[in-house]
Structures are given as C-alpha cells and as structure tokens.
PDB file of C-alpha atoms in Angstrom:
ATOM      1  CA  UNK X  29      -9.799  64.144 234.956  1.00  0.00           C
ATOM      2  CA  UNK X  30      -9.129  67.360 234.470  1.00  0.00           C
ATOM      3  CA  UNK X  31      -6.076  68.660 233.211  1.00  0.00           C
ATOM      4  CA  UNK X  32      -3.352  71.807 233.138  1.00  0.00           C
ATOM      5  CA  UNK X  33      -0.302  70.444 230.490  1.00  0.00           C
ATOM      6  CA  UNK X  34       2.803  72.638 230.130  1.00  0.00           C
ATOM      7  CA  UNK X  35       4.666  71.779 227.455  1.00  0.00           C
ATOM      8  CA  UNK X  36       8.113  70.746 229.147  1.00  0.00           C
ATOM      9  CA  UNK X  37       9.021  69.974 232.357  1.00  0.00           C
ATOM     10  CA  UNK X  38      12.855  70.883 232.182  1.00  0.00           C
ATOM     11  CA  UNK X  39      14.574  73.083 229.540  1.00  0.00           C
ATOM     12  CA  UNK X  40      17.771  74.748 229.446  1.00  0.00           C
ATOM     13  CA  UNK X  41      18.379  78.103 227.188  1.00  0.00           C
ATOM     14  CA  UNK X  42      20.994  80.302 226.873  1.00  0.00           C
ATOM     15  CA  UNK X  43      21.131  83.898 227.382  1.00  0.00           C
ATOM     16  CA  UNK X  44      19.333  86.314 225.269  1.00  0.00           C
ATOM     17  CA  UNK X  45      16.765  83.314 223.639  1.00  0.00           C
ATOM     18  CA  UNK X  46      13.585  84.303 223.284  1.00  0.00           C
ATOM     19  CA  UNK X  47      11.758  81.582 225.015  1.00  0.00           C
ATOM     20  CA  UNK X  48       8.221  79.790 224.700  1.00  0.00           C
ATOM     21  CA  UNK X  49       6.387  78.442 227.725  1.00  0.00           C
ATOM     22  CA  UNK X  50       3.097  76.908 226.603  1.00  0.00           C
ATOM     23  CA  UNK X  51      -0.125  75.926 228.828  1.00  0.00           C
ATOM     24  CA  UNK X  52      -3.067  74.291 227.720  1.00  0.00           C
ATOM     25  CA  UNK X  53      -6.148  73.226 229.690  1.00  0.00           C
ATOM     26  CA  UNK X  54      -8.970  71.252 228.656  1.00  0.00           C
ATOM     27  CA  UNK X  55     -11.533  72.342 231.547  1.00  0.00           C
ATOM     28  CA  UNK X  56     -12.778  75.479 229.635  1.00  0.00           C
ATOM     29  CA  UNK X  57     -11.894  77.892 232.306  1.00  0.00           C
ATOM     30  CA  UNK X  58     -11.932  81.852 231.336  1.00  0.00           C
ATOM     31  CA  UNK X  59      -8.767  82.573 233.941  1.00  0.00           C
ATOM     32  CA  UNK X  60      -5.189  81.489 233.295  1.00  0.00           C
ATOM     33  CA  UNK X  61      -2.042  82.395 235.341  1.00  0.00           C
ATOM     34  CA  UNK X  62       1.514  82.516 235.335  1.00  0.00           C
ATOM     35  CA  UNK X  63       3.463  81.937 238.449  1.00  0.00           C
ATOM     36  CA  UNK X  64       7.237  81.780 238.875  1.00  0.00           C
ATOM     37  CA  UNK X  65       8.482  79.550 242.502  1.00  0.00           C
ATOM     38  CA  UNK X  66      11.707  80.946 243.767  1.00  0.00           C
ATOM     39  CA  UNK X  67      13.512  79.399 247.188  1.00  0.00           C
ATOM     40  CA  UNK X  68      12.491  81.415 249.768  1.00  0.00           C
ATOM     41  CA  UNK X  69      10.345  84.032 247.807  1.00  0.00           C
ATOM     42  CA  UNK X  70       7.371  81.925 247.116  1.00  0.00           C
ATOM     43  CA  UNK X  71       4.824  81.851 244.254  1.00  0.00           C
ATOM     44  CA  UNK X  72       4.905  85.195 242.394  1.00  0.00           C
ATOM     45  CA  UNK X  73       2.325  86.301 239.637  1.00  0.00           C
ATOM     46  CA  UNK X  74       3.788  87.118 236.319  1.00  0.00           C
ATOM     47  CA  UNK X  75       0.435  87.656 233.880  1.00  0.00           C
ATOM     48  CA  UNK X  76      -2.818  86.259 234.030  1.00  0.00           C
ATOM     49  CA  UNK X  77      -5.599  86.452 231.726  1.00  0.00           C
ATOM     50  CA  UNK X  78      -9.332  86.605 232.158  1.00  0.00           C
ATOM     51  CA  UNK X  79     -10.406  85.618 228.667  1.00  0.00           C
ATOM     52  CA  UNK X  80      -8.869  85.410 224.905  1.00  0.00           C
ATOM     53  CA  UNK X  81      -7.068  87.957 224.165  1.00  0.00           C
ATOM     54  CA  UNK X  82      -6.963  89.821 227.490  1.00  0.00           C
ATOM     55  CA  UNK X  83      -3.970  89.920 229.265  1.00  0.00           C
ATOM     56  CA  UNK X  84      -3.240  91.433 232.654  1.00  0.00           C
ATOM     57  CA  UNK X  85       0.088  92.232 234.607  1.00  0.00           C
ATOM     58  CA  UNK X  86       1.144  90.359 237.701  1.00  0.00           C
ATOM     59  CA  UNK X  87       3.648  91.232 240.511  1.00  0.00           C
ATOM     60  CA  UNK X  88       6.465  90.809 238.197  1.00  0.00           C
ATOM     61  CA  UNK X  89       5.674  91.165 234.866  1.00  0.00           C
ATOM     62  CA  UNK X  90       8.907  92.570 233.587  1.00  0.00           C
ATOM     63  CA  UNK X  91      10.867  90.689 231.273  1.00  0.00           C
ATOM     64  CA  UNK X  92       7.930  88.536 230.204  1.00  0.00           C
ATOM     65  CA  UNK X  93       5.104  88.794 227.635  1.00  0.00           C
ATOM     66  CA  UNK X  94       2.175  86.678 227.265  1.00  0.00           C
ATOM     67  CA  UNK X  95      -0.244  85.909 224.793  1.00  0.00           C
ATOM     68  CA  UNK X  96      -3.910  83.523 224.563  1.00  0.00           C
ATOM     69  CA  UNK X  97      -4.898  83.396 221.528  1.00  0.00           C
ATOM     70  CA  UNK X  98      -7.536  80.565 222.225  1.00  0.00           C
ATOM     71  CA  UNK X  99      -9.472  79.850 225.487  1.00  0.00           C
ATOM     72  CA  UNK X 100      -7.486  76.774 226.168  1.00  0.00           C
ATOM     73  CA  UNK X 101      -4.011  77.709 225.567  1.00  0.00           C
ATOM     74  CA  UNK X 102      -2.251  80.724 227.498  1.00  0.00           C
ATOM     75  CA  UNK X 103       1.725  81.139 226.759  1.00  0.00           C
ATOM     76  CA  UNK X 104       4.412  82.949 228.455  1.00  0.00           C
ATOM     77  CA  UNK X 105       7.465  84.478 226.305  1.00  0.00           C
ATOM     78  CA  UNK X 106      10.364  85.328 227.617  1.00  0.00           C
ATOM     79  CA  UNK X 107      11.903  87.955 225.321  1.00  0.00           C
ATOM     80  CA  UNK X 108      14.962  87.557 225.913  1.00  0.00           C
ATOM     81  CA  UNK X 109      16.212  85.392 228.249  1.00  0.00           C
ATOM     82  CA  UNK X 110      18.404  86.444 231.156  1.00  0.00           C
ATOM     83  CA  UNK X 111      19.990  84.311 234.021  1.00  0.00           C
ATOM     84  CA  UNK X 112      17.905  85.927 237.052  1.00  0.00           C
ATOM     85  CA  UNK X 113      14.579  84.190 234.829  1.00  0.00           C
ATOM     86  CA  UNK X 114      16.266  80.255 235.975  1.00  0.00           C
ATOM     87  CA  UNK X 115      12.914  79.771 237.869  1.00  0.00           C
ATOM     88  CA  UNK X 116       9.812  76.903 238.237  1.00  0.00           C
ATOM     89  CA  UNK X 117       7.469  78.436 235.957  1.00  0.00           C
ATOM     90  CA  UNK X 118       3.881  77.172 236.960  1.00  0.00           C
ATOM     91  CA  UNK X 119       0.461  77.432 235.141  1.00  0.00           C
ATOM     92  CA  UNK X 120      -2.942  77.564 236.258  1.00  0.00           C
ATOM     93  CA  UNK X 121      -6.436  78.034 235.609  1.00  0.00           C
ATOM     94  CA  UNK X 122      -9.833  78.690 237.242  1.00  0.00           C
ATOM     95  CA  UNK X 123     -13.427  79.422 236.710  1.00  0.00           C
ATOM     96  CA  UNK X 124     -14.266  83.144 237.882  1.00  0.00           C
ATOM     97  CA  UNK X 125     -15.272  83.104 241.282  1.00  0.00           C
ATOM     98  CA  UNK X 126     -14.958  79.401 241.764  1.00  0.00           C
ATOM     99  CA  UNK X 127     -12.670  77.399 243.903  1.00  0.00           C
ATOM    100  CA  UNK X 128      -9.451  76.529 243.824  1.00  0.00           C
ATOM    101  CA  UNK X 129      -6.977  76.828 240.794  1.00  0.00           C
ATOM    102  CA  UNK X 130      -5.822  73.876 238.996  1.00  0.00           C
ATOM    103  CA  UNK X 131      -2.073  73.994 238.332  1.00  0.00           C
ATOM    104  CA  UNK X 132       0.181  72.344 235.551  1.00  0.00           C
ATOM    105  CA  UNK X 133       3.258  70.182 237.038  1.00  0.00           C
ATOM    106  CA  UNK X 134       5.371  72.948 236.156  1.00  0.00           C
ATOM    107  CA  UNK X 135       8.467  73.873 233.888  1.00  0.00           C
ATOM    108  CA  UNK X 136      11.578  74.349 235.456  1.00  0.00           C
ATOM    109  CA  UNK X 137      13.428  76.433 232.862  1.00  0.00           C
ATOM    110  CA  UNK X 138      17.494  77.194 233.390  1.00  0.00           C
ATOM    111  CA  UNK X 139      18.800  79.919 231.375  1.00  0.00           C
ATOM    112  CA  UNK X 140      22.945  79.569 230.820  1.00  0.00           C
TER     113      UNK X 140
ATOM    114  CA  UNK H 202       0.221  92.792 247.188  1.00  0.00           C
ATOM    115  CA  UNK H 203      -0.969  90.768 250.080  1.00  0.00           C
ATOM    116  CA  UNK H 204       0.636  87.859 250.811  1.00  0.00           C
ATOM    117  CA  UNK H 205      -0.548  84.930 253.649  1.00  0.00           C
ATOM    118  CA  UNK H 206       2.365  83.610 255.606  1.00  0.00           C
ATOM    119  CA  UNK H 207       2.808  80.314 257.069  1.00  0.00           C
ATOM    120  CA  UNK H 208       4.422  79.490 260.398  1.00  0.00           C
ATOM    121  CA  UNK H 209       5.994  77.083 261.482  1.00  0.00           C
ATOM    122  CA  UNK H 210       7.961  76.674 257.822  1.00  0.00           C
ATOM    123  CA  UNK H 211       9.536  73.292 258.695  1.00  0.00           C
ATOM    124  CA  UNK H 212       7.577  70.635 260.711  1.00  0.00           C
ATOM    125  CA  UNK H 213       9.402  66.949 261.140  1.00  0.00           C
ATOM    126  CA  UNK H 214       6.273  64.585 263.047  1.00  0.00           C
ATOM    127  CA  UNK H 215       6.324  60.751 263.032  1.00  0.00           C
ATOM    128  CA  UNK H 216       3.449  58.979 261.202  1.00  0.00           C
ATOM    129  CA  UNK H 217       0.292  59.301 263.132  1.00  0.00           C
ATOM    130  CA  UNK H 218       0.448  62.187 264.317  1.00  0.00           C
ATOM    131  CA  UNK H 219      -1.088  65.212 263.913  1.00  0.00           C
ATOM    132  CA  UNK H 220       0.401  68.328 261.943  1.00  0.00           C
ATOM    133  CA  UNK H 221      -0.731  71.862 262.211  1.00  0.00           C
ATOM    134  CA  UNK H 222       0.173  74.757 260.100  1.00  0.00           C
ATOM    135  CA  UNK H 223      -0.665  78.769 260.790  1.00  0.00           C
ATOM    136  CA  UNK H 224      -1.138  81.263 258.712  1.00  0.00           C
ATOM    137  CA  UNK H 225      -1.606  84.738 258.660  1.00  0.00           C
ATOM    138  CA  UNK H 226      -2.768  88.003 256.353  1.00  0.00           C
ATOM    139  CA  UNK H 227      -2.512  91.308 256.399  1.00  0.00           C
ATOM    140  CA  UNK H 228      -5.876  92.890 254.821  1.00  0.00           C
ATOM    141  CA  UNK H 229      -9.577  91.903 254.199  1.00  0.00           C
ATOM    142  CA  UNK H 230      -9.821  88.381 251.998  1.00  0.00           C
ATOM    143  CA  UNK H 231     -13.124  86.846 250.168  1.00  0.00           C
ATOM    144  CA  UNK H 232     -11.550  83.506 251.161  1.00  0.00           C
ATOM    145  CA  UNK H 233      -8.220  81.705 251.836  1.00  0.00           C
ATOM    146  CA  UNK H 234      -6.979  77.882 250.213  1.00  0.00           C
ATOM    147  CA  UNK H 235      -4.633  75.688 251.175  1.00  0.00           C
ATOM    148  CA  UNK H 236      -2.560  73.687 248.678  1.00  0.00           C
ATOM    149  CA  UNK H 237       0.159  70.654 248.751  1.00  0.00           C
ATOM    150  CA  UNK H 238       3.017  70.302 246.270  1.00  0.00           C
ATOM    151  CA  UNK H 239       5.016  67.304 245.919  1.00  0.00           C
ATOM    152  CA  UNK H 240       8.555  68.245 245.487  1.00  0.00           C
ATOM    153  CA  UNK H 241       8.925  69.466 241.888  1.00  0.00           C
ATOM    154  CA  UNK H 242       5.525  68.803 241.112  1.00  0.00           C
ATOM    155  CA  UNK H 243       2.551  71.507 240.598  1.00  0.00           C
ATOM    156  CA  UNK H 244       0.260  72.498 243.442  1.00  0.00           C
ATOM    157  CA  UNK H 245      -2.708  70.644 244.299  1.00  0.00           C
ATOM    158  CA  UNK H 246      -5.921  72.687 245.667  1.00  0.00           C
ATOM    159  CA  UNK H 247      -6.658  70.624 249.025  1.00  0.00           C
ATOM    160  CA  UNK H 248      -9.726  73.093 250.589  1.00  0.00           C
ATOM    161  CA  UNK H 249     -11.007  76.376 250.787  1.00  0.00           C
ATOM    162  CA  UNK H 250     -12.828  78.414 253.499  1.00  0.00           C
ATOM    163  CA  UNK H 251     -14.727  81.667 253.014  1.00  0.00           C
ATOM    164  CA  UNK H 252     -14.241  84.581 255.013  1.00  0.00           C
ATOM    165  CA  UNK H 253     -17.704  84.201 256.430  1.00  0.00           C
ATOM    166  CA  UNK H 254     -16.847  80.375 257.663  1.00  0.00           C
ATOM    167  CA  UNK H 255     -15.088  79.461 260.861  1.00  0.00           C
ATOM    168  CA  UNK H 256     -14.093  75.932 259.930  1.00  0.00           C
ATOM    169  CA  UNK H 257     -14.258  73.908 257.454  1.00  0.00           C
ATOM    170  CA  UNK H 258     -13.529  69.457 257.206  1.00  0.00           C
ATOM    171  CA  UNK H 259     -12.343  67.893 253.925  1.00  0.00           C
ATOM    172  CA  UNK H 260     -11.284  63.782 254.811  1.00  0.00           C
ATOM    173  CA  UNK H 261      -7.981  64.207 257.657  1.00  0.00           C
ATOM    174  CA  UNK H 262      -7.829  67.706 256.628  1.00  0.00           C
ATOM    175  CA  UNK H 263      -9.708  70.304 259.189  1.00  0.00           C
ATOM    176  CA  UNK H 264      -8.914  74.391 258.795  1.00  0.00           C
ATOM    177  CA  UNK H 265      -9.938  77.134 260.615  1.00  0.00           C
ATOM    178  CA  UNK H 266     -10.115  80.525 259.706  1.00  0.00           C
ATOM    179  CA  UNK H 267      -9.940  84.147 262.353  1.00  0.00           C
ATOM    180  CA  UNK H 268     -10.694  86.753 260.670  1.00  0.00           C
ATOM    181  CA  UNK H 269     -10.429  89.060 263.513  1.00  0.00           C
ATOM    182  CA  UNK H 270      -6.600  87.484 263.841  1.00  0.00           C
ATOM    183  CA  UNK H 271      -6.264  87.448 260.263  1.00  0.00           C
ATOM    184  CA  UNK H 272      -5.170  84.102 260.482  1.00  0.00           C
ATOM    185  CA  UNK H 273      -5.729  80.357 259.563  1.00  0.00           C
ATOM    186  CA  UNK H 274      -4.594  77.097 260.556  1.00  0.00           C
ATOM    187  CA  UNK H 275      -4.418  74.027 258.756  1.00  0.00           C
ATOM    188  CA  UNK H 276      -4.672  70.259 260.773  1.00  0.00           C
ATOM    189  CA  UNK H 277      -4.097  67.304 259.049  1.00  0.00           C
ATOM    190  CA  UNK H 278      -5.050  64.496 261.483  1.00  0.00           C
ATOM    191  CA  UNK H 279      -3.386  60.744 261.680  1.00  0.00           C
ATOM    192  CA  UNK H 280      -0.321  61.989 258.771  1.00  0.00           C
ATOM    193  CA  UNK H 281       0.973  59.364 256.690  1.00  0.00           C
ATOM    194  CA  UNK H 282       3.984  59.111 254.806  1.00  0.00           C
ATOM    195  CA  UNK H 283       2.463  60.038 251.541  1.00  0.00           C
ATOM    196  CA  UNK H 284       1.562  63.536 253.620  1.00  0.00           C
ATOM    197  CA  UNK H 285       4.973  64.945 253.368  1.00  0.00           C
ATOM    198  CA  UNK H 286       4.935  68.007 250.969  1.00  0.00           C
ATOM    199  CA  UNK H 287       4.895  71.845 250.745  1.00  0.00           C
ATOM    200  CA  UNK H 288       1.655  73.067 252.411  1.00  0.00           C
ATOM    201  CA  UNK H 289       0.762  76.670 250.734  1.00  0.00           C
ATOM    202  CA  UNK H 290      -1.451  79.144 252.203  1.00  0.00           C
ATOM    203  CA  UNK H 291      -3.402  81.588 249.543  1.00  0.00           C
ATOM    204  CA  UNK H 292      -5.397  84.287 249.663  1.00  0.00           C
ATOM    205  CA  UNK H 293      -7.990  85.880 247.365  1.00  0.00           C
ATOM    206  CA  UNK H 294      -8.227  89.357 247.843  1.00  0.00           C
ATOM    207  CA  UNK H 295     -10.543  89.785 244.676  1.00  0.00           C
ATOM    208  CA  UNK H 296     -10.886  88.744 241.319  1.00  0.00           C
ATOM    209  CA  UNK H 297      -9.855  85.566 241.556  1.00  0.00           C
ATOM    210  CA  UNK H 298      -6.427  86.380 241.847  1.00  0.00           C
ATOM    211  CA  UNK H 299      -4.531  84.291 244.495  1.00  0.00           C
ATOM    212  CA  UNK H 300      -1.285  85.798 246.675  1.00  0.00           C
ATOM    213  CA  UNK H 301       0.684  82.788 248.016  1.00  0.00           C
ATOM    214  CA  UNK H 302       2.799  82.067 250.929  1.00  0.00           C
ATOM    215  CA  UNK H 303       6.478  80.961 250.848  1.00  0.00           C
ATOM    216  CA  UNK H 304       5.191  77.459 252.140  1.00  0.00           C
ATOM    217  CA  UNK H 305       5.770  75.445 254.350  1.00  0.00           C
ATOM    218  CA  UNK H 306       7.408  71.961 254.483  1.00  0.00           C
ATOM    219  CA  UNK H 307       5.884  69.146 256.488  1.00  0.00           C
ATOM    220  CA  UNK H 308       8.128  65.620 256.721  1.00  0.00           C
ATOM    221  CA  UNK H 309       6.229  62.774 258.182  1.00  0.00           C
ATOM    222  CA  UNK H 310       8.415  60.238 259.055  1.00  0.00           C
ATOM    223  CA  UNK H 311       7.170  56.177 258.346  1.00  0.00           C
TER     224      UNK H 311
END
C-alpha cells in the first residue's frame, strides 16, 4: 500500500524553536505539498515542490521554509516558531498530472 | 487563489439514507476531487471528474460536475455509520496544484 509518513503526529514547541516537520513517501512521486488545516479557513498551501531541489511558494508561505533534498523526503521548517503557526500540518504527494493526492495522517504541531 | 466551496457545511442523516454535498468555483478548472477525512486523520482521495465529464460513479459514491454553474455535487447513496467524516471539495486549476474547500461535515447516525 502506498504510503505518505510524517514524522509525528502531535508535538508541542515553544516560541521562537526552529521546528522540523518531515514527510517521506515511498510511491516515487515528483510533487510534494505542504498544507496547514485551520477551523473554518480550510486547507491552505504553504510550499510544494515539483522535483529535488525545487521548491515553490504556496498561499502562505511566510514564516516557513522547506527543503527536498531526495525525491522521497520533502520537509517543512519553521524558523522560528510563533503561536499563530499551532496548526494541522498535512503532507502530500502526487504524480504530475495524475489523480488524486495521497496525504500523510498529519502533524498537529502546538507552539507555547 | 481559487477556492471550491461546499454547501450545506453540516449534514446530520440517519443510516440509509442518502447524503448530498454542493460545491461551487469561481474560474475555469482541468478537474475537481472530492476527499473524506476522518477526524484528525489525513485526507483520503475518494474520486475525481474532469472538466469535460458530466458524472462520474465510484461504489455508493456518484458526482456530478456543471461547468456552466461552476458547480459539483457529491451523493453518497445508502450512508453507513463508517460514512461520517469531512467531505472536501478541490479544484485543480493547473499544475497539479489543488485549492480546497473549508469542508464539510456529514454525521450519519446508526
């Protein structure tokens, strides 16, 4: 079956961390995505990436970095954490021009 | 960016019957999804339908698309418990990249 892993489902940091969110899939798909799910506001796209070491902006890219190193593996860095970034951070991947995404079950990340 | 919109966003049915979800889009779209999410889960791709298709059948789920309306609706026939999720509405309005709706929850009570 195949599979989207982030690395944690729940983590807690404080303000001003710098904070890893990591996202591998095993499917060998060129596009990756980050997506932060707010109440109310929906799914919104950070970064996404269209192959290794390309790296595009979202909606909302500020505050966040990103970085994919290898085809499989696309993380999100939060440089330095702030309260407004307690979110559901959710990962994806695709093949270009193919159905459907396949998602990871999510991080939900609290910053304190 | 473009963003689909679901209506209605709560929905409360009893098991066995049927449950239909809108939505609707502002601009041209190569093709719209629908996905589920269990509460606190990821989302899980359930069917896609290409702007050239009308309507599209994947087991109790059947969607439609109107692209003169710039809208979609999404049936799921006979619901079950085991239905009751978020039910997202995306659109692809090139390259791949997806714009979501706020979702919308459906409870289907045993």
């Amino acid at each position: 079956d195949v599979k989207v892993t982030q690395s944690s489902r729940y983590l807690v940091k404080r303000t001003g961390e710098k904070v890893f969110l990591e996202c591998v899939q095993d499917m060998d798909h060129e596009n990756m995505f980050w997506y932060r799910q707010d109440p109310g506001l929906g799914l919104r796209l950070i970064y996404f990436s269209y192959d290794v070491k390309m790296k595009e902006k979202g909606d909302i890219p500020e505050g966040y970095s990103v970085s994919r190193e290898k085809k499989e593996r696309f993380s999100l860095i939060l440089e330095s954490a702030s309260t407004n970034q307690t979110s559901m951070y959710l990962c994806a991947s695709s093949l270009p021009g193919r159905a459907g995404y396949t998602f990871g079950s999510g991080t939900r990340l609290t910053v304190v | 960016s473009q963003q689909g919109e679901e209506d209605p966003q709560a929905l409360s049915i009893q098991e066995g019957e049927n449950a239909t979800m809108n939505c609707s889009y502002k601009t041209s779209i190569n093709n719209l999804q629908w996905y589920r999410q269990n509460s606190g889960r990821g989302l899980v791709h359930l069917i896609l339908i290409r702007s050239n298709e009308r309507e599209k059948h994947s087991g109790r789920l059947r969607v439609t698309l109107d692209t003169s309306k710039k809208s979609s609706s999404l049936l799921i026939t006979a619901s079950r418990a085991a239905d009751t999720a978020s039910y997202f509405c995306a659109t692809d309005y090139g390259n791949n990249r997806l714009a979501f709706g706020k979702g919308n929850q459906v409870v289907v009570i045993p």
